[in-house]
Amino acid sequence: MQKEKTNKPVALVLKNGNLDILTKWLAEAKLHGQRARARNRIVKLIGEKAVMIEKERMIILGKYSKKTKDGELETKEVEDVFGKKTRQYVIADQEKFNKQYQSLIDEDAVFDLLPSNREDFKIAKEIVLNLNVEMDFNQTDVYEQVCSAFEKI
């Protein structure tokens, strides 16, 4: 007798560029007990992927940024719209940097659904699909992409 095949999804697929806002939404959700613990485990998984993405971003910056005499990435002081001063890397080839960085944030972030985490992802799905937060226009676009990905699991 053959076992019946099930078409359970094997992974949650998001875009790298959507992970930060998803983490923020999940982290800000007011939860209790098991739901809070499941959310925290998913946020941790997303955070691990975000660290890898940041390392890739730094490699791209290293490739296209100007360097100091000591070989360090050159920075300059800039002022944001609120008057706050921050440091920003000086990009030597902005067009090439933008192209590679856009490629990085458009890449898929794949989270395998395992027996050990499947229930956590189901809880995260419920949290995401029932978010009660205000969003601007750009955030609603990201929200739609994230919801679509979660609806597939």
Coordinates of N, CA and C in Angstrom, one line a residue:
M1 N 0.8 -1.2 0.0 CA 0.0 0.0 0.0 C 0.9 1.2 0.0
Q2 N 0.7 2.2 -0.9 CA 1.4 3.4 -1.0 C 0.9 4.4 -0.1
K3 N 1.8 5.2 0.5 CA 1.4 6.3 1.3 C 0.9 7.5 0.4
E4 N -0.1 8.1 0.8 CA -0.6 9.3 0.0 C 0.3 10.5 0.2
K5 N 0.6 11.0 -1.0 CA 1.5 12.2 -0.9 C 0.8 13.4 -0.5
T6 N 1.4 14.2 0.3 CA 0.8 15.5 0.7 C 1.6 16.6 0.0
N7 N 0.9 17.7 -0.3 CA 1.6 18.8 -0.9 C 1.8 19.9 0.1
K8 N 2.3 19.6 1.2 CA 2.7 20.6 2.2 C 3.8 21.4 1.7
P9 N 3.7 22.7 1.9 CA 4.8 23.6 1.5 C 6.0 23.3 2.3
V10 N 7.2 23.4 1.7 CA 8.4 23.1 2.4 C 9.2 24.3 2.9
A11 N 8.8 25.5 2.5 CA 9.5 26.7 2.9 C 8.6 27.9 2.8
L12 N 9.0 28.9 3.6 CA 8.4 30.3 3.5 C 9.4 31.1 2.7
V13 N 9.0 31.7 1.6 CA 9.9 32.5 0.8 C 9.5 34.0 0.8
L14 N 10.4 34.8 1.4 CA 10.2 36.2 1.5 C 11.3 36.9 0.7
K15 N 11.2 38.2 0.5 CA 12.3 38.9 -0.1 C 13.2 39.5 1.0
N16 N 14.5 39.5 0.8 CA 15.5 40.0 1.7 C 15.1 41.4 2.2
G17 N 14.7 42.2 1.3 CA 14.3 43.6 1.6 C 13.1 43.8 2.5
N18 N 12.3 42.7 2.7 CA 11.1 42.8 3.5 C 11.4 42.3 4.9
L19 N 12.5 41.8 5.2 CA 12.7 41.1 6.5 C 12.8 42.1 7.7
D20 N 13.3 43.3 7.5 CA 13.4 44.3 8.6 C 12.0 44.7 9.1
I21 N 11.1 45.1 8.1 CA 9.8 45.5 8.5 C 9.0 44.4 9.1
L22 N 9.2 43.2 8.6 CA 8.5 42.0 9.1 C 8.9 41.8 10.6
T23 N 10.2 41.9 10.8 CA 10.7 41.7 12.2 C 10.1 42.8 13.1
K24 N 10.0 44.0 12.6 CA 9.4 45.1 13.4 C 8.0 44.8 13.8
W25 N 7.2 44.4 12.7 CA 5.8 44.0 13.0 C 5.6 42.9 14.0
L26 N 6.4 41.9 13.8 CA 6.3 40.7 14.7 C 6.7 41.1 16.1
A27 N 7.8 41.9 16.2 CA 8.4 42.2 17.6 C 7.4 43.2 18.3
E28 N 6.7 44.0 17.6 CA 5.8 44.9 18.3 C 4.4 44.3 18.6
A29 N 4.1 43.1 18.1 CA 2.8 42.5 18.4 C 2.8 42.1 19.9
K30 N 1.7 42.5 20.6 CA 1.5 42.2 22.0 C 1.0 40.8 22.1
L31 N 1.8 39.9 22.6 CA 1.4 38.5 22.7 C 1.6 37.9 24.1
H32 N 1.1 36.8 24.3 CA 1.2 36.1 25.6 C 1.6 34.6 25.4
G33 N 2.3 34.0 26.3 CA 2.5 32.6 26.4 C 3.2 32.0 25.1
Q34 N 2.6 30.9 24.7 CA 3.1 30.1 23.6 C 3.2 31.0 22.3
R35 N 2.2 31.8 22.1 CA 2.3 32.7 20.8 C 3.5 33.6 20.9
A36 N 3.8 34.2 22.1 CA 5.0 35.0 22.2 C 6.3 34.2 22.0
R37 N 6.3 33.1 22.5 CA 7.5 32.2 22.4 C 7.7 31.8 20.9
A38 N 6.6 31.5 20.2 CA 6.7 31.1 18.8 C 7.2 32.3 18.0
R39 N 6.6 33.4 18.3 CA 7.0 34.6 17.6 C 8.5 34.9 17.8
N40 N 9.0 34.8 19.0 CA 10.4 35.1 19.3 C 11.3 34.1 18.6
R41 N 10.9 32.9 18.4 CA 11.7 31.9 17.7 C 11.8 32.3 16.2
I42 N 10.7 32.8 15.6 CA 10.7 33.2 14.2 C 11.5 34.4 14.0
V43 N 11.4 35.4 15.0 CA 12.1 36.6 14.9 C 13.6 36.3 14.9
K44 N 14.0 35.3 15.8 CA 15.4 34.9 15.9 C 15.9 34.3 14.5
L45 N 15.1 33.5 13.9 CA 15.4 32.9 12.6 C 15.6 34.1 11.5
I46 N 14.7 35.0 11.5 CA 14.8 36.1 10.6 C 16.0 36.9 10.9
G47 N 16.3 37.1 12.2 CA 17.5 37.9 12.6 C 18.8 37.2 12.1
E48 N 18.8 35.9 12.2 CA 20.0 35.2 11.7 C 20.2 35.4 10.2
K49 N 19.1 35.4 9.4 CA 19.2 35.7 8.0 C 19.6 37.1 7.7
A50 N 19.1 38.1 8.6 CA 19.4 39.5 8.4 C 20.9 39.7 8.6
V51 N 21.5 39.0 9.5 CA 23.0 39.1 9.8 C 23.7 38.7 8.5
M52 N 23.3 37.7 7.9 CA 23.9 37.2 6.6 C 23.8 38.3 5.5
I53 N 22.6 38.9 5.5 CA 22.4 39.9 4.4 C 23.2 41.1 4.7
E54 N 23.4 41.5 6.0 CA 24.2 42.6 6.3 C 25.7 42.3 6.0
K55 N 26.2 41.1 6.2 CA 27.5 40.8 5.7 C 27.7 40.9 4.2
E56 N 26.7 40.5 3.5 CA 26.7 40.6 2.0 C 26.7 42.1 1.6
R57 N 25.9 42.9 2.3 CA 25.9 44.4 2.1 C 27.3 45.0 2.3
M58 N 27.9 44.6 3.3 CA 29.3 45.1 3.6 C 30.3 44.7 2.6
I59 N 30.1 43.5 2.0 CA 31.0 43.1 0.9 C 30.8 43.9 -0.3
I60 N 29.5 44.2 -0.6 CA 29.2 45.1 -1.7 C 29.8 46.5 -1.5
L61 N 29.6 47.0 -0.2 CA 30.1 48.3 0.1 C 31.6 48.3 0.0
G62 N 32.3 47.3 0.4 CA 33.7 47.2 0.3 C 34.2 47.2 -1.2
K63 N 33.4 46.7 -2.0 CA 33.7 46.6 -3.4 C 33.6 47.9 -4.1
Y64 N 32.6 48.7 -3.7 CA 32.3 49.9 -4.5 C 32.5 51.2 -3.7
S65 N 33.0 51.2 -2.5 CA 33.2 52.4 -1.7 C 34.6 52.9 -1.9
K66 N 34.8 54.2 -1.7 CA 36.2 54.7 -1.7 C 36.9 54.3 -0.4
K67 N 38.2 54.2 -0.5 CA 39.0 53.7 0.7 C 39.9 54.8 1.1
T68 N 40.2 54.8 2.4 CA 41.1 55.8 3.0 C 42.5 55.3 2.7
K69 N 43.5 56.0 3.1 CA 44.9 55.6 2.8 C 45.3 54.3 3.6
D70 N 44.5 54.1 4.7 CA 44.7 52.9 5.5 C 43.9 51.7 5.0
G71 N 43.2 51.9 3.9 CA 42.4 50.8 3.3 C 41.0 50.6 3.9
E72 N 40.7 51.5 4.8 CA 39.3 51.5 5.5 C 38.3 52.1 4.5
L73 N 37.1 51.8 4.7 CA 36.0 52.4 3.9 C 35.8 53.8 4.3
E74 N 35.9 54.7 3.3 CA 35.8 56.1 3.6 C 34.3 56.5 4.0
T75 N 34.2 57.4 5.0 CA 32.8 57.9 5.3 C 32.8 59.4 5.3
K76 N 31.6 59.9 5.3 CA 31.5 61.4 5.4 C 30.3 61.7 6.3
E77 N 30.3 62.8 6.9 CA 29.2 63.2 7.8 C 28.1 63.8 6.9
V78 N 26.9 63.4 7.2 CA 25.7 63.9 6.5 C 24.7 64.2 7.6
E79 N 23.7 65.1 7.2 CA 22.7 65.5 8.1 C 21.4 65.1 7.5
D80 N 20.5 64.4 8.3 CA 19.2 63.9 7.8 C 18.2 65.1 7.8
V81 N 17.0 64.8 7.4 CA 16.0 65.8 7.3 C 15.6 66.4 8.7
F82 N 16.0 65.7 9.8 CA 15.7 66.2 11.1 C 16.9 67.0 11.7
G83 N 18.0 67.1 11.0 CA 19.1 67.8 11.5 C 20.1 66.9 12.2
K84 N 19.8 65.6 12.3 CA 20.7 64.7 13.0 C 21.9 64.3 12.1
K85 N 23.1 64.4 12.7 CA 24.3 64.1 11.9 C 24.6 62.7 12.0
T86 N 24.9 62.0 10.9 CA 25.3 60.6 10.9 C 26.5 60.5 9.9
R87 N 27.1 59.3 9.9 CA 28.2 59.0 9.0 C 27.6 58.1 7.9
Q88 N 28.1 58.3 6.7 CA 27.7 57.6 5.5 C 28.9 57.2 4.7
Y89 N 28.9 55.9 4.2 CA 30.0 55.5 3.3 C 30.0 56.3 2.0
V90 N 31.2 56.6 1.5 CA 31.4 57.3 0.3 C 31.5 56.2 -0.8
I91 N 30.5 56.2 -1.7 CA 30.4 55.2 -2.8 C 31.2 55.8 -4.0
A92 N 32.1 55.0 -4.5 CA 32.9 55.4 -5.7 C 32.1 55.2 -7.0
D93 N 31.4 54.1 -7.1 CA 30.6 53.8 -8.3 C 29.1 53.5 -7.8
Q94 N 28.4 54.6 -7.7 CA 27.0 54.5 -7.2 C 26.1 53.6 -8.0
E95 N 26.2 53.7 -9.3 CA 25.4 52.9 -10.2 C 25.6 51.4 -10.0
K96 N 26.9 51.0 -10.0 CA 27.2 49.6 -9.8 C 26.8 49.1 -8.4
F97 N 27.0 50.0 -7.4 CA 26.6 49.6 -6.0 C 25.1 49.4 -6.0
N98 N 24.4 50.4 -6.5 CA 22.9 50.3 -6.5 C 22.4 49.1 -7.1
K99 N 23.0 48.7 -8.3 CA 22.6 47.5 -9.0 C 22.8 46.3 -8.2
Q100 N 24.0 46.1 -7.6 CA 24.3 44.9 -6.7 C 23.4 44.9 -5.5
Y101 N 23.3 46.1 -4.8 CA 22.5 46.1 -3.6 C 21.0 45.8 -3.9
Q102 N 20.5 46.3 -5.0 CA 19.1 46.0 -5.3 C 18.9 44.5 -5.6
S103 N 19.9 44.0 -6.2 CA 19.9 42.5 -6.5 C 19.8 41.7 -5.1
L104 N 20.6 42.2 -4.2 CA 20.7 41.6 -2.8 C 19.3 41.6 -2.1
I105 N 18.7 42.8 -2.1 CA 17.4 43.0 -1.4 C 16.3 42.3 -2.1
D106 N 16.4 42.1 -3.5 CA 15.4 41.4 -4.2 C 15.5 39.9 -4.2
E107 N 16.6 39.4 -3.6 CA 16.8 37.9 -3.5 C 15.8 37.3 -2.5
D108 N 15.5 36.0 -2.8 CA 14.6 35.3 -1.9 C 15.3 35.0 -0.6
A109 N 14.6 35.1 0.5 CA 15.1 34.6 1.8 C 14.2 33.4 2.1
V110 N 14.8 32.3 2.1 CA 14.1 31.0 2.2 C 14.2 30.5 3.6
F111 N 13.0 30.2 4.2 CA 13.0 29.6 5.6 C 12.3 28.3 5.5
D112 N 13.1 27.2 5.7 CA 12.6 25.9 5.6 C 11.6 25.6 6.7
L113 N 10.5 25.0 6.3 CA 9.5 24.5 7.3 C 9.8 23.1 7.7
L114 N 10.2 23.0 8.9 CA 10.6 21.7 9.5 C 9.6 21.3 10.5
P115 N 9.6 20.0 10.8 CA 8.7 19.6 11.9 C 8.9 20.3 13.2
S116 N 10.2 20.8 13.4 CA 10.5 21.5 14.7 C 10.1 22.9 14.7
N117 N 9.8 23.5 13.5 CA 9.4 24.9 13.5 C 8.0 25.2 12.8
R118 N 7.4 24.2 12.2 CA 6.2 24.4 11.4 C 5.1 25.1 12.2
E119 N 4.9 24.7 13.5 CA 3.9 25.3 14.3 C 4.2 26.8 14.6
D120 N 5.5 27.1 14.8 CA 5.9 28.5 15.0 C 5.6 29.3 13.8
F121 N 5.8 28.8 12.6 CA 5.5 29.5 11.4 C 4.0 29.7 11.2
K122 N 3.2 28.7 11.6 CA 1.7 28.8 11.6 C 1.3 29.9 12.5
I123 N 1.9 30.0 13.7 CA 1.5 31.1 14.6 C 1.9 32.5 14.0
A124 N 3.1 32.5 13.5 CA 3.6 33.8 12.8 C 2.7 34.2 11.7
K125 N 2.2 33.2 10.9 CA 1.3 33.5 9.8 C 0.0 34.1 10.4
E126 N -0.5 33.6 11.5 CA -1.7 34.1 12.1 C -1.5 35.5 12.6
I127 N -0.4 35.8 13.2 CA 0.0 37.1 13.7 C 0.0 38.1 12.5
V128 N 0.8 37.7 11.5 CA 1.0 38.6 10.3 C -0.4 38.9 9.6
L129 N -1.2 37.9 9.4 CA -2.4 38.1 8.7 C -3.4 38.9 9.5
N130 N -3.2 39.0 10.8 CA -4.2 39.7 11.6 C -3.5 41.0 12.3
L131 N -2.5 41.5 11.7 CA -1.8 42.7 12.3 C -2.8 43.8 12.4
N132 N -2.6 44.6 13.5 CA -3.4 45.7 13.7 C -2.5 46.9 13.9
V133 N -1.8 47.3 12.9 CA -0.8 48.4 12.9 C -1.1 49.4 11.7
E134 N -0.9 50.6 12.0 CA -1.0 51.6 10.9 C 0.2 51.5 10.0
M135 N -0.1 51.6 8.7 CA 1.0 51.5 7.7 C 0.8 52.6 6.6
D136 N 2.0 53.1 6.2 CA 2.0 54.0 5.1 C 1.8 53.2 3.7
F137 N 1.8 53.9 2.6 CA 1.6 53.3 1.3 C 2.6 52.3 1.0
N138 N 3.9 52.6 1.2 CA 5.0 51.7 0.9 C 4.9 50.4 1.8
Q139 N 4.6 50.6 3.1 CA 4.5 49.5 4.0 C 3.3 48.6 3.6
T140 N 2.2 49.1 3.1 CA 1.1 48.2 2.7 C 1.5 47.4 1.5
D141 N 2.4 47.9 0.6 CA 2.9 47.1 -0.5 C 3.7 45.9 0.1
V142 N 4.6 46.2 1.0 CA 5.4 45.1 1.6 C 4.5 44.2 2.4
Y143 N 3.5 44.7 3.1 CA 2.6 43.9 3.8 C 1.9 42.9 2.9
E144 N 1.5 43.4 1.7 CA 0.8 42.5 0.8 C 1.7 41.4 0.3
Q145 N 3.0 41.7 0.0 CA 4.0 40.7 -0.4 C 4.2 39.6 0.7
V146 N 4.3 40.1 2.0 CA 4.6 39.2 3.1 C 3.3 38.3 3.3
C147 N 2.2 38.9 3.3 CA 0.9 38.1 3.5 C 0.8 37.1 2.4
S148 N 1.1 37.4 1.2 CA 1.0 36.5 0.1 C 2.0 35.3 0.3
A149 N 3.2 35.6 0.8 CA 4.1 34.5 1.1 C 3.6 33.6 2.2
F150 N 3.1 34.2 3.3 CA 2.6 33.4 4.4 C 1.4 32.6 4.0
E151 N 0.5 33.1 3.2 CA -0.7 32.4 2.8 C -0.3 31.1 2.0
K152 N 0.9 31.0 1.5 CA 1.3 29.8 0.8 C 1.8 28.7 1.7
I153 N 1.9 29.0 3.0 CA 2.4 27.9 3.9 C 1.2 27.4 4.7

